[in-house]
Short mmCIF file of C-alpha atoms in Angstrom, two decimals:
data_model
loop_
_atom_site.label_atom_id
_atom_site.label_comp_id
_atom_site.label_asym_id
_atom_site.label_seq_id
_atom_site.Cartn_x
_atom_site.Cartn_y
_atom_site.Cartn_z
CA MET A 1 -31.50 -0.29 3.58
CA GLU A 2 -30.94 -3.68 5.22
CA ALA A 3 -27.30 -4.58 5.72
CA SER A 4 -25.93 -6.80 2.97
CA TRP A 5 -22.67 -7.67 1.29
CA LEU A 6 -23.45 -5.03 -1.35
CA SER A 7 -22.53 -2.37 1.23
CA ILE A 8 -18.84 -3.32 1.04
CA LEU A 9 -18.66 -3.24 -2.77
CA PRO A 10 -17.75 0.48 -2.94
CA PHE A 11 -14.76 -0.09 -0.65
CA LEU A 12 -13.73 -3.22 -2.53
CA VAL A 13 -13.60 -1.02 -5.63
CA VAL A 14 -11.90 1.99 -4.02
CA ILE A 15 -8.80 0.29 -2.63
CA PRO A 16 -7.55 -1.68 -5.69
CA ILE A 17 -8.21 1.24 -8.06
CA ALA A 18 -6.38 3.65 -5.75
CA ILE A 19 -3.41 1.28 -5.50
CA TYR A 20 -3.34 0.60 -9.26
CA THR A 21 -3.60 4.25 -10.29
CA LYS A 22 -1.46 5.45 -7.36
CA GLN A 23 -4.09 8.14 -6.81
CA VAL A 24 -6.89 8.01 -4.30
CA LEU A 25 -9.44 10.27 -6.04
CA PRO A 26 -10.24 7.99 -9.03
CA GLY A 27 -10.89 5.09 -6.67
CA LEU A 28 -13.17 7.17 -4.44
CA ILE A 29 -15.15 8.47 -7.41
CA VAL A 30 -15.66 4.99 -8.86
CA GLY A 31 -16.60 3.69 -5.40
CA LEU A 32 -19.17 6.46 -5.01
CA LEU A 33 -20.52 5.72 -8.49
CA VAL A 34 -20.81 1.98 -7.74
CA GLY A 35 -22.67 2.68 -4.50
CA SER A 36 -24.98 5.14 -6.24
CA TYR A 37 -25.86 2.61 -8.96
CA ILE A 38 -26.60 -0.03 -6.32
CA ILE A 39 -29.12 2.36 -4.78
CA SER A 40 -30.53 3.54 -8.15
CA PRO A 41 -29.84 0.80 -10.72
CA THR A 42 -30.95 2.63 -13.86
CA ILE A 43 -28.94 4.22 -16.68
CA LEU A 44 -29.27 7.77 -15.32
CA GLY A 45 -30.27 6.87 -11.77
CA GLY A 46 -26.73 6.19 -10.53
CA ILE A 47 -25.32 9.47 -11.86
CA GLN A 48 -28.26 11.44 -10.46
CA THR A 49 -27.94 9.74 -7.08
CA MET A 50 -24.21 10.41 -6.98
CA LEU A 51 -24.86 14.10 -7.63
CA VAL A 52 -27.45 14.20 -4.85
CA TYR A 53 -25.02 12.72 -2.31
CA VAL A 54 -22.22 15.13 -3.22
CA VAL A 55 -24.53 18.16 -3.17
CA GLN A 56 -25.99 17.12 0.19
CA ALA A 57 -22.46 16.85 1.58
CA LEU A 58 -21.50 20.28 0.24
CA ILE A 59 -24.51 22.11 1.67
CA ASP A 60 -23.94 20.78 5.18
CA GLU A 61 -23.10 23.74 7.46
CA ASN A 62 -20.03 22.19 9.08
CA ASN A 63 -18.73 20.88 5.77
CA ILE A 64 -18.97 24.35 4.23
CA LYS A 65 -16.99 25.75 7.19
CA ILE A 66 -14.28 23.14 6.62
CA ILE A 67 -14.04 24.07 2.94
CA VAL A 68 -13.83 27.79 3.80
CA PHE A 69 -11.13 27.01 6.38
CA LEU A 70 -9.01 24.94 3.99
CA TYR A 71 -9.24 27.42 1.11
CA SER A 72 -8.62 30.47 3.30
CA PHE A 73 -5.73 28.81 5.09
CA ALA A 74 -3.98 27.98 1.82
CA GLY A 75 -4.75 31.48 0.58
CA LEU A 76 -3.14 33.03 3.66
CA ILE A 77 0.02 31.01 3.09
CA GLY A 78 -0.01 32.20 -0.53
CA MET A 79 -0.01 35.83 0.65
CA ILE A 80 2.73 35.14 3.19
CA LYS A 81 4.89 33.67 0.42
CA VAL A 82 4.48 36.57 -2.00
CA SER A 83 5.06 39.15 0.75
CA GLY A 84 8.45 37.63 1.56
CA GLY A 85 7.51 36.21 4.96
CA ILE A 86 8.95 32.77 4.36
CA LYS A 87 11.97 34.11 2.45
CA GLY A 88 12.73 36.60 5.25
CA PHE A 89 12.44 33.95 7.96
CA VAL A 90 14.78 31.58 6.12
CA GLU A 91 17.29 34.34 5.34
CA THR A 92 17.41 35.54 8.95
CA ALA A 93 17.74 32.05 10.43
CA ALA A 94 20.38 30.91 7.91
CA ASN A 95 22.58 33.92 8.71
CA LYS A 96 22.46 33.39 12.47
CA ILE A 97 22.95 29.61 12.72
CA THR A 98 26.58 28.50 12.74
CA THR A 99 26.71 24.99 14.24
CA LYS A 100 25.10 21.60 13.78
CA LYS A 101 23.54 21.71 17.25
CA GLN A 102 22.00 25.12 16.61
CA ALA A 103 20.64 23.99 13.26
CA LEU A 104 19.00 20.88 14.70
CA ILE A 105 17.57 22.76 17.68
CA VAL A 106 16.09 25.38 15.33
CA THR A 107 14.58 22.55 13.27
CA TYR A 108 12.62 21.37 16.29
CA ILE A 109 11.86 24.73 17.91
CA SER A 110 10.60 26.20 14.64
CA THR A 111 7.82 23.62 14.70
CA ILE A 112 6.06 25.91 17.18
CA GLY A 113 5.45 28.52 14.49
CA THR A 114 5.35 26.43 11.32
CA PHE A 115 3.20 23.44 12.27
CA SER A 116 0.20 24.57 10.22
CA ALA A 117 0.87 22.31 7.20
CA PRO A 118 3.68 19.97 6.05
CA THR A 119 4.52 21.96 2.90
CA PHE A 120 4.57 25.19 4.92
CA ARG A 121 6.94 23.48 7.34
CA PHE A 122 9.20 22.22 4.55
CA VAL A 123 9.59 25.54 2.76
CA THR A 124 10.49 27.34 5.99
CA ILE A 125 13.00 24.89 7.48
CA ALA A 126 14.41 22.77 4.62
CA PRO A 127 16.08 25.70 2.79
CA ILE A 128 17.74 26.78 6.08
CA MET A 129 19.11 23.30 6.63
CA LYS A 130 20.17 23.01 3.00
CA ALA A 131 22.15 26.23 3.28
CA LEU A 132 23.87 24.88 6.41
CA LEU A 133 24.41 21.31 5.24
CA LYS A 134 28.21 21.56 5.34
CA LYS A 135 28.06 22.78 8.94
CA VAL A 136 25.49 20.19 10.00
CA LYS A 137 27.62 17.32 8.64
CA MET A 138 24.69 14.99 7.94
CA SER A 139 23.87 13.23 4.73
CA THR A 140 21.10 14.93 2.81
CA LYS A 141 18.86 11.87 3.18
CA GLU A 142 19.30 11.85 6.94
CA LEU A 143 18.57 15.55 7.06
CA GLY A 144 15.41 15.13 4.99
CA PHE A 145 14.19 12.34 7.26
CA VAL A 146 14.77 14.40 10.41
CA ILE A 147 12.85 17.33 8.90
CA GLU A 148 9.97 15.05 7.89
CA THR A 149 9.63 13.66 11.41
CA THR A 150 8.82 17.21 12.54
CA ALA A 151 6.14 17.71 9.86
CA THR A 152 3.11 15.39 9.43
CA PRO A 153 3.83 13.28 12.58
CA VAL A 154 3.75 16.48 14.65
CA ILE A 155 0.89 18.17 12.81
CA VAL A 156 -1.51 15.24 13.31
CA LEU A 157 -1.08 15.66 17.07
CA ILE A 158 -1.96 19.38 17.16
CA PRO A 159 -5.68 20.10 17.73
CA VAL A 160 -5.88 23.73 16.53
CA ALA A 161 -4.77 26.01 13.68
CA THR A 162 -3.57 23.36 11.23
CA ALA A 163 -4.67 22.41 7.73
CA PHE A 164 -5.27 18.87 9.03
CA VAL A 165 -7.56 19.32 12.01
CA GLY A 166 -10.65 20.34 10.04
CA TYR A 167 -10.36 17.33 7.74
CA MET A 168 -9.61 14.91 10.59
CA VAL A 169 -12.63 16.07 12.59
CA SER A 170 -14.75 15.88 9.44
CA VAL A 171 -13.98 12.22 8.70
CA ILE A 172 -14.74 11.38 12.34
CA GLN A 173 -17.99 13.33 12.18
CA ILE A 174 -19.32 11.65 9.03
CA SER A 175 -18.26 8.18 10.23
CA THR A 176 -19.79 8.48 13.71
CA ARG A 177 -22.96 10.06 12.37
CA ASN A 178 -23.44 7.29 9.82
CA ALA A 179 -22.80 4.70 12.54
CA GLY A 180 -25.49 6.30 14.73
CA ILE A 181 -23.10 7.48 17.46
CA ASP A 182 -24.08 10.64 19.28
CA THR A 183 -20.70 12.14 20.15
CA ASP A 184 -18.80 15.34 19.59
CA PRO A 185 -16.30 14.59 16.79
CA TYR A 186 -13.78 17.16 17.99
CA SER A 187 -13.77 15.73 21.52
CA LEU A 188 -13.25 12.26 20.06
CA PHE A 189 -10.35 13.60 18.00
CA ILE A 190 -8.78 15.07 21.16
CA GLN A 191 -9.21 11.74 22.96
CA SER A 192 -7.59 9.87 20.04
CA ILE A 193 -4.41 11.98 19.97
CA PRO A 194 -2.57 9.98 22.71
CA PHE A 195 -3.27 6.81 20.70
CA ASN A 196 -1.64 7.95 17.47
CA PHE A 197 1.33 5.82 18.44
CA PHE A 198 3.13 5.93 15.10
CA ALA A 199 3.44 9.72 15.29
CA PHE A 200 4.99 9.58 18.76
CA VAL A 201 7.36 6.74 17.89
CA ILE A 202 8.65 8.31 14.68
CA ILE A 203 9.15 11.70 16.40
CA LEU A 204 11.25 10.03 19.10
CA LEU A 205 13.17 8.14 16.42
CA GLY A 206 13.86 11.42 14.63
CA ILE A 207 15.18 12.98 17.84
CA TYR A 208 17.44 9.97 18.39
CA LEU A 209 18.82 10.16 14.87
CA SER A 210 19.32 13.92 15.23
CA PHE A 211 21.26 14.03 18.47
CA PHE A 212 22.44 10.57 19.46
CA HIS A 213 23.08 8.50 16.33
CA PRO A 214 26.89 8.37 15.85
CA SER A 215 26.82 8.14 12.05
CA HIS A 216 25.63 11.73 11.84
CA THR A 217 28.91 13.13 13.02
CA ASP A 218 30.91 11.84 10.09
CA ALA A 219 28.30 11.28 7.38
CA PRO A 220 29.41 12.75 4.07
CA THR A 221 27.41 15.64 2.74
CA GLU A 222 25.85 15.49 -0.68
CA ILE A 223 26.28 19.15 -1.63
CA ASP A 224 28.85 19.89 -4.29
CA GLU A 225 31.70 21.89 -2.75
CA ASP A 226 31.88 24.09 -5.86
CA VAL A 227 28.24 25.17 -5.60
CA ASP A 228 27.65 28.53 -3.96
CA GLU A 229 25.63 28.08 -0.77
CA GLU A 230 23.33 31.01 -1.61
CA ASP A 231 22.29 29.30 -4.85
CA ASP A 232 21.82 26.00 -3.03
CA TRP A 233 18.72 27.14 -1.25
CA HIS A 234 17.41 30.27 -2.99
CA GLU A 235 16.51 28.20 -6.03
CA CYS A 236 15.04 25.22 -4.20
CA HIS A 237 11.49 26.59 -3.89
CA PRO A 238 9.56 29.62 -5.23
CA ALA A 239 8.69 30.66 -1.66
CA VAL A 240 12.35 31.51 -0.99
CA SER A 241 13.22 32.96 -4.38
CA LYS A 242 15.84 35.73 -4.55
CA ASP A 243 13.25 37.97 -6.22
CA LEU A 244 11.12 38.10 -3.05
CA PRO A 245 11.70 40.67 -0.28
CA ASN A 246 13.12 39.71 3.13
CA LYS A 247 10.28 40.35 5.58
CA PRO A 248 10.27 37.70 8.34
CA TRP A 249 7.56 39.51 10.31
CA ASN A 250 5.18 38.86 7.44
CA LEU A 251 5.39 35.22 8.52
CA VAL A 252 5.64 35.66 12.27
CA ILE A 253 2.70 38.06 12.74
CA PRO A 254 0.05 36.06 10.77
CA VAL A 255 1.12 32.75 12.34
CA CYS A 256 1.05 34.14 15.88
CA LEU A 257 -2.25 35.90 15.18
CA VAL A 258 -4.07 32.85 13.84
CA ILE A 259 -2.85 30.64 16.70
CA GLY A 260 -3.61 33.24 19.37
CA LEU A 261 -7.05 34.09 17.99
CA THR A 262 -7.98 30.42 17.63
CA LEU A 263 -7.16 29.72 21.26
CA PHE A 264 -8.89 32.90 22.46
CA LEU A 265 -12.07 32.40 20.42
CA THR A 266 -12.24 28.74 21.41
CA TRP A 267 -12.10 29.75 25.07
CA TRP A 268 -14.54 32.61 24.45
CA ASP A 269 -17.12 30.33 22.83
CA GLY A 270 -16.98 27.85 25.70
CA ASN A 271 -16.92 30.61 28.31
CA GLU A 272 -20.07 32.15 26.83
CA GLU A 273 -21.80 28.83 27.49
CA GLY A 274 -20.83 29.05 31.14
CA TYR A 275 -18.09 26.42 31.22
CA THR A 276 -14.90 26.51 33.28
CA LEU A 277 -11.53 27.15 31.62
CA THR A 278 -10.79 23.49 30.83
CA GLU A 279 -14.36 22.64 29.87
CA ALA A 280 -14.54 25.73 27.66
CA PHE A 281 -11.81 24.37 25.36
CA ILE A 282 -13.37 20.91 25.25
CA ARG A 283 -17.00 21.91 24.73
CA ALA A 284 -16.55 24.95 22.51
CA ASN A 285 -17.42 24.99 18.80
CA VAL A 286 -13.78 24.69 17.79
CA LEU A 287 -14.44 24.59 14.05
CA GLN A 288 -16.35 27.87 14.25
CA ALA A 289 -13.54 29.43 16.30
CA MET A 290 -10.86 28.28 13.85
CA VAL A 291 -12.70 29.63 10.81
CA VAL A 292 -13.42 33.01 12.40
CA ALA A 293 -9.83 33.31 13.69
CA LEU A 294 -8.48 32.49 10.25
CA LEU A 295 -10.72 35.00 8.46
CA ILE A 296 -9.73 37.76 10.90
CA THR A 297 -6.07 36.85 10.31
CA VAL A 298 -6.53 37.02 6.53
CA PHE A 299 -8.06 40.51 6.74
CA VAL A 300 -5.47 41.82 9.21
CA SER A 301 -2.60 40.32 7.20
CA MET A 302 -3.85 41.83 3.97
CA ALA A 303 -4.06 45.25 5.67
CA LEU A 304 -0.53 44.77 7.01
CA PHE A 305 0.81 43.88 3.58
CA LEU A 306 -0.99 46.82 1.94
CA LEU A 307 0.65 49.19 4.46
CA GLN A 308 3.98 47.84 3.19
CA LYS A 309 3.03 48.96 -0.34
CA PHE A 310 2.29 45.51 -1.73
CA LYS A 311 -0.22 45.75 -4.57
CA LEU A 312 -3.79 44.68 -3.76
CA ASN A 313 -4.05 42.82 -7.06
CA ASP A 314 -0.91 40.80 -6.27
CA LEU A 315 -2.22 39.91 -2.81
CA ILE A 316 -5.62 38.82 -4.12
CA THR A 317 -3.98 36.78 -6.89
CA SER A 318 -1.64 35.07 -4.41
CA PHE A 319 -4.58 34.33 -2.09
CA ILE A 320 -6.59 32.74 -4.91
CA ASP A 321 -3.57 30.83 -6.25
CA GLY A 322 -2.85 29.53 -2.76
CA GLY A 323 -6.45 28.50 -2.16
CA ASN A 324 -6.63 26.79 -5.56
CA GLU A 325 -3.70 24.57 -4.55
CA LEU A 326 -6.09 22.89 -2.12
CA MET A 327 -8.97 22.49 -4.56
CA SER A 328 -7.93 18.87 -5.20
CA VAL A 329 -8.20 18.26 -1.45
CA ILE A 330 -11.62 19.92 -1.32
CA VAL A 331 -12.81 17.72 -4.21
CA LEU A 332 -11.38 14.68 -2.41
CA LEU A 333 -13.20 15.64 0.77
CA SER A 334 -16.51 16.12 -1.06
CA VAL A 335 -16.26 12.64 -2.59
CA VAL A 336 -15.31 11.12 0.78
CA TRP A 337 -18.41 12.69 2.34
CA GLY A 338 -20.59 11.36 -0.45
CA LEU A 339 -19.08 7.86 -0.33
CA SER A 340 -19.57 7.66 3.44
CA SER A 341 -23.24 8.59 3.07
CA VAL A 342 -23.77 6.07 0.26
CA THR A 343 -22.23 3.18 2.20
CA ASP A 344 -24.24 4.16 5.27
CA ASP A 345 -27.47 3.99 3.29
CA LEU A 346 -26.37 0.59 1.98
CA GLY A 347 -26.07 -0.68 5.57
CA PHE A 348 -22.28 -0.80 5.85
CA SER A 349 -22.20 -0.46 9.64
CA GLY A 350 -24.73 -3.24 10.07
CA PHE A 351 -22.80 -5.52 7.72
CA VAL A 352 -19.54 -5.00 9.61
CA THR A 353 -21.27 -5.65 12.92
CA ALA A 354 -22.84 -8.86 11.62
CA TYR A 355 -19.86 -10.41 9.84
CA THR A 356 -16.69 -9.45 11.68
CA ASP A 357 -17.35 -11.06 15.06
CA TRP A 358 -14.89 -13.88 14.17
CA ILE A 359 -11.93 -11.47 14.50
CA PRO A 360 -10.48 -11.56 18.05
CA ASP A 361 -11.12 -8.21 19.73
CA LEU A 362 -7.46 -7.89 20.73
CA LEU A 363 -6.36 -8.03 17.08
CA ILE A 364 -8.82 -5.56 15.57
CA THR A 365 -6.83 -2.41 16.31
CA PRO A 366 -3.35 -3.67 15.33
CA LEU A 367 -4.73 -5.34 12.18
CA LEU A 368 -6.55 -2.14 11.21
CA PHE A 369 -3.32 -0.19 11.63
CA VAL A 370 -1.30 -2.64 9.52
CA PHE A 371 -4.00 -2.75 6.84
CA GLY A 372 -4.23 1.05 6.76
CA ALA A 373 -0.45 1.46 6.70
CA ALA A 374 -0.25 -0.81 3.64
CA ILE A 375 -3.00 1.15 1.86
CA SER A 376 -1.43 4.51 2.68
CA TYR A 377 1.97 3.34 1.47
CA PHE A 378 0.62 2.26 -1.92
CA ILE A 379 -1.61 5.29 -2.49
CA GLY A 380 0.67 7.84 -0.81
CA SER A 381 -2.17 9.78 0.80
CA ALA A 382 -2.81 10.13 4.53
CA TRP A 383 -6.06 12.00 3.90
CA GLY A 384 -7.27 9.42 1.39
CA THR A 385 -6.48 6.60 3.81
CA TRP A 386 -8.38 8.31 6.62
CA GLY A 387 -11.39 8.85 4.38
CA ILE A 388 -11.43 5.21 3.29
CA LEU A 389 -10.73 3.58 6.65
CA MET A 390 -12.49 5.72 9.25
CA PRO A 391 -16.01 4.37 8.51
CA LEU A 392 -14.63 0.83 8.73
CA GLY A 393 -12.75 1.58 11.95
CA ILE A 394 -15.75 3.15 13.68
CA SER A 395 -17.98 0.22 12.64
CA LEU A 396 -15.43 -2.33 13.87
CA ALA A 397 -15.11 -0.50 17.18
CA LEU A 398 -18.87 -0.69 17.70
CA SER A 399 -19.19 -4.32 16.68
CA ALA A 400 -16.32 -5.51 18.91
CA ASP A 401 -16.76 -2.98 21.74
CA VAL A 402 -13.25 -1.64 21.11
CA SER A 403 -12.26 1.77 22.49
CA LEU A 404 -13.29 4.45 19.99
CA PRO A 405 -10.33 6.77 20.76
CA LEU A 406 -7.95 3.81 20.30
CA ILE A 407 -9.40 2.82 16.93
CA VAL A 408 -9.55 6.43 15.68
CA GLY A 409 -5.93 6.90 16.74
CA ALA A 410 -4.97 3.75 14.82
CA VAL A 411 -6.64 5.02 11.63
CA PHE A 412 -4.82 8.33 11.85
CA ALA A 413 -1.55 6.54 12.61
CA SER A 414 -1.90 4.34 9.53
CA GLY A 415 -2.26 7.37 7.27
CA SER A 416 0.71 9.04 8.95
CA PHE A 417 2.85 6.04 8.02
CA GLY A 418 2.09 6.44 4.33
CA ALA A 419 2.66 10.21 4.39
CA LEU A 420 6.14 9.59 5.76
CA ALA A 421 7.21 6.37 4.02
CA SER A 422 5.49 6.30 0.63
CA PRO A 423 7.42 7.41 -2.47
CA LEU A 424 4.07 8.72 -3.76
CA SER A 425 3.33 11.03 -0.84
CA ASP A 426 3.42 14.81 -1.19
CA ASP A 427 5.78 14.97 1.80
CA THR A 428 8.37 12.69 0.20
CA ASN A 429 8.25 14.44 -3.15
CA THR A 430 8.33 17.97 -1.72
CA ILE A 431 11.31 17.41 0.59
CA ALA A 432 13.18 15.48 -2.12
CA LYS A 433 12.68 18.34 -4.57
CA ILE A 434 13.86 20.99 -2.10
CA LEU A 435 16.95 18.98 -1.10
CA ASP A 436 17.75 17.77 -4.65
CA LEU A 437 17.30 14.10 -3.82
CA SER A 438 16.17 11.18 -5.97
CA VAL A 439 12.62 10.46 -4.80
CA MET A 440 12.96 6.67 -4.97
CA ASP A 441 16.40 6.59 -3.30
CA TYR A 442 15.15 8.85 -0.54
CA ALA A 443 11.98 6.78 -0.07
CA ARG A 444 14.04 3.58 0.20
CA PHE A 445 16.28 5.24 2.77
CA LYS A 446 13.24 6.18 4.92
CA LEU A 447 11.49 2.85 4.65
CA LYS A 448 13.63 0.99 7.22
CA PRO A 449 13.13 3.44 10.13
CA ALA A 450 9.47 3.83 9.16
CA LEU A 451 8.96 0.04 9.29
CA ILE A 452 10.74 -0.13 12.65
CA ALA A 453 8.39 2.55 13.99
CA ALA A 454 5.39 0.74 12.46
CA GLY A 455 6.46 -2.52 14.14
CA ILE A 456 6.70 -0.82 17.53
CA THR A 457 3.33 0.82 16.89
CA THR A 458 1.69 -2.53 16.12
CA VAL A 459 3.02 -3.97 19.38
CA LEU A 460 1.68 -0.96 21.28
CA TYR A 461 -1.79 -1.35 19.77
CA THR A 462 -1.79 -5.03 20.65
CA GLY A 463 -0.75 -4.27 24.23
CA PHE A 464 -3.26 -1.47 24.75
CA SER A 465 -6.06 -3.64 23.39
CA PHE A 466 -5.70 -5.75 26.54
CA PHE A 467 -6.56 -2.80 28.80
CA LEU A 468 -9.05 -0.69 26.87
#
């Protein structure tokens, strides 16, 4: 279809509805419906067209692999929880840490083994820190902020074995394909990582607040002195409940296995094609390697848990319950795929190319980041922001000849801002619940450092636009 202003209508619908409802899915669904009715303007035509776009997205081979990866990954974490892996890790660490410095160092080092997903990270490290809050001598809000800077901002920079990487590669893939760009989406994701400036800035800010900010040494704690420390953290999340066994290896072995297998199978796939060591990792089918590594890990972990006399029915139930926790994300992803295809057929890329040449090239990237950060703050969803903005970012990059890795990095950075700063984000609500904080008070506390980091990030995007 020839490019016209109608191609932007779905996005003009998505953003205000998402902000008004404080949920991204209703906006995406209405946007997809609007686009479908523009293509098939009859009573049943729009609904039928919408169904066609969603079904086409779901039967795509790579998209199916992403869905399998997300569901299986969440299912694996469900089994680790019920087998006492997380509880055992927290119990062991809490008993061995005795000083503030040790606690903070463990917070950062533990990222190596718990970077797979923000919630996974929170339920493994936040209860430890909560149990040691008197020793750490930080306010609970400061502690929560430091923990959060080691979650989503770190995870978005890791290219393998995370719940994020499949989704991030997917939104790049659909956006570049619709824009007519012949590029490997995973390679573009790798190239964009150094340009996710917000993630780097907020991580450095978290390190500064952890080790060098003087107020930490005398900040009052917010744990009641009369409350038993064991109760403080055993009741903060079901994954560390007293009823679960203490089996830290049930966390360590699956995590090490999935990371090791992903790296090995990625190298193996590239090596089979005759590439050198470095080229093998870049040119391999990483999505395929991640899915296969994860499935092997699921089977091996289930066998390990069965040898420990866990009931098969309990393991299967925990796997399904864990996977079902990500069904809302899978639905979100399906609608994002459909919406991207609809707007492509409406000529969205051509419209952006034709009508955005008045924006100075140097301002496109910083303005996109600021715009995306505002959206992500009001909807509280990094993934939703990426799904909405990536098609726009790719189209703007083509129309203005802006560096693709730079613009992709800016889109991912904008979503990272909302995940950290928004009172609506899952990260904010999860950490507040674990640490017994008021969500709004905690969100207000985080907003100032998040805005400082966003300001620095905007300056960096402006500066790099001169050279790329």
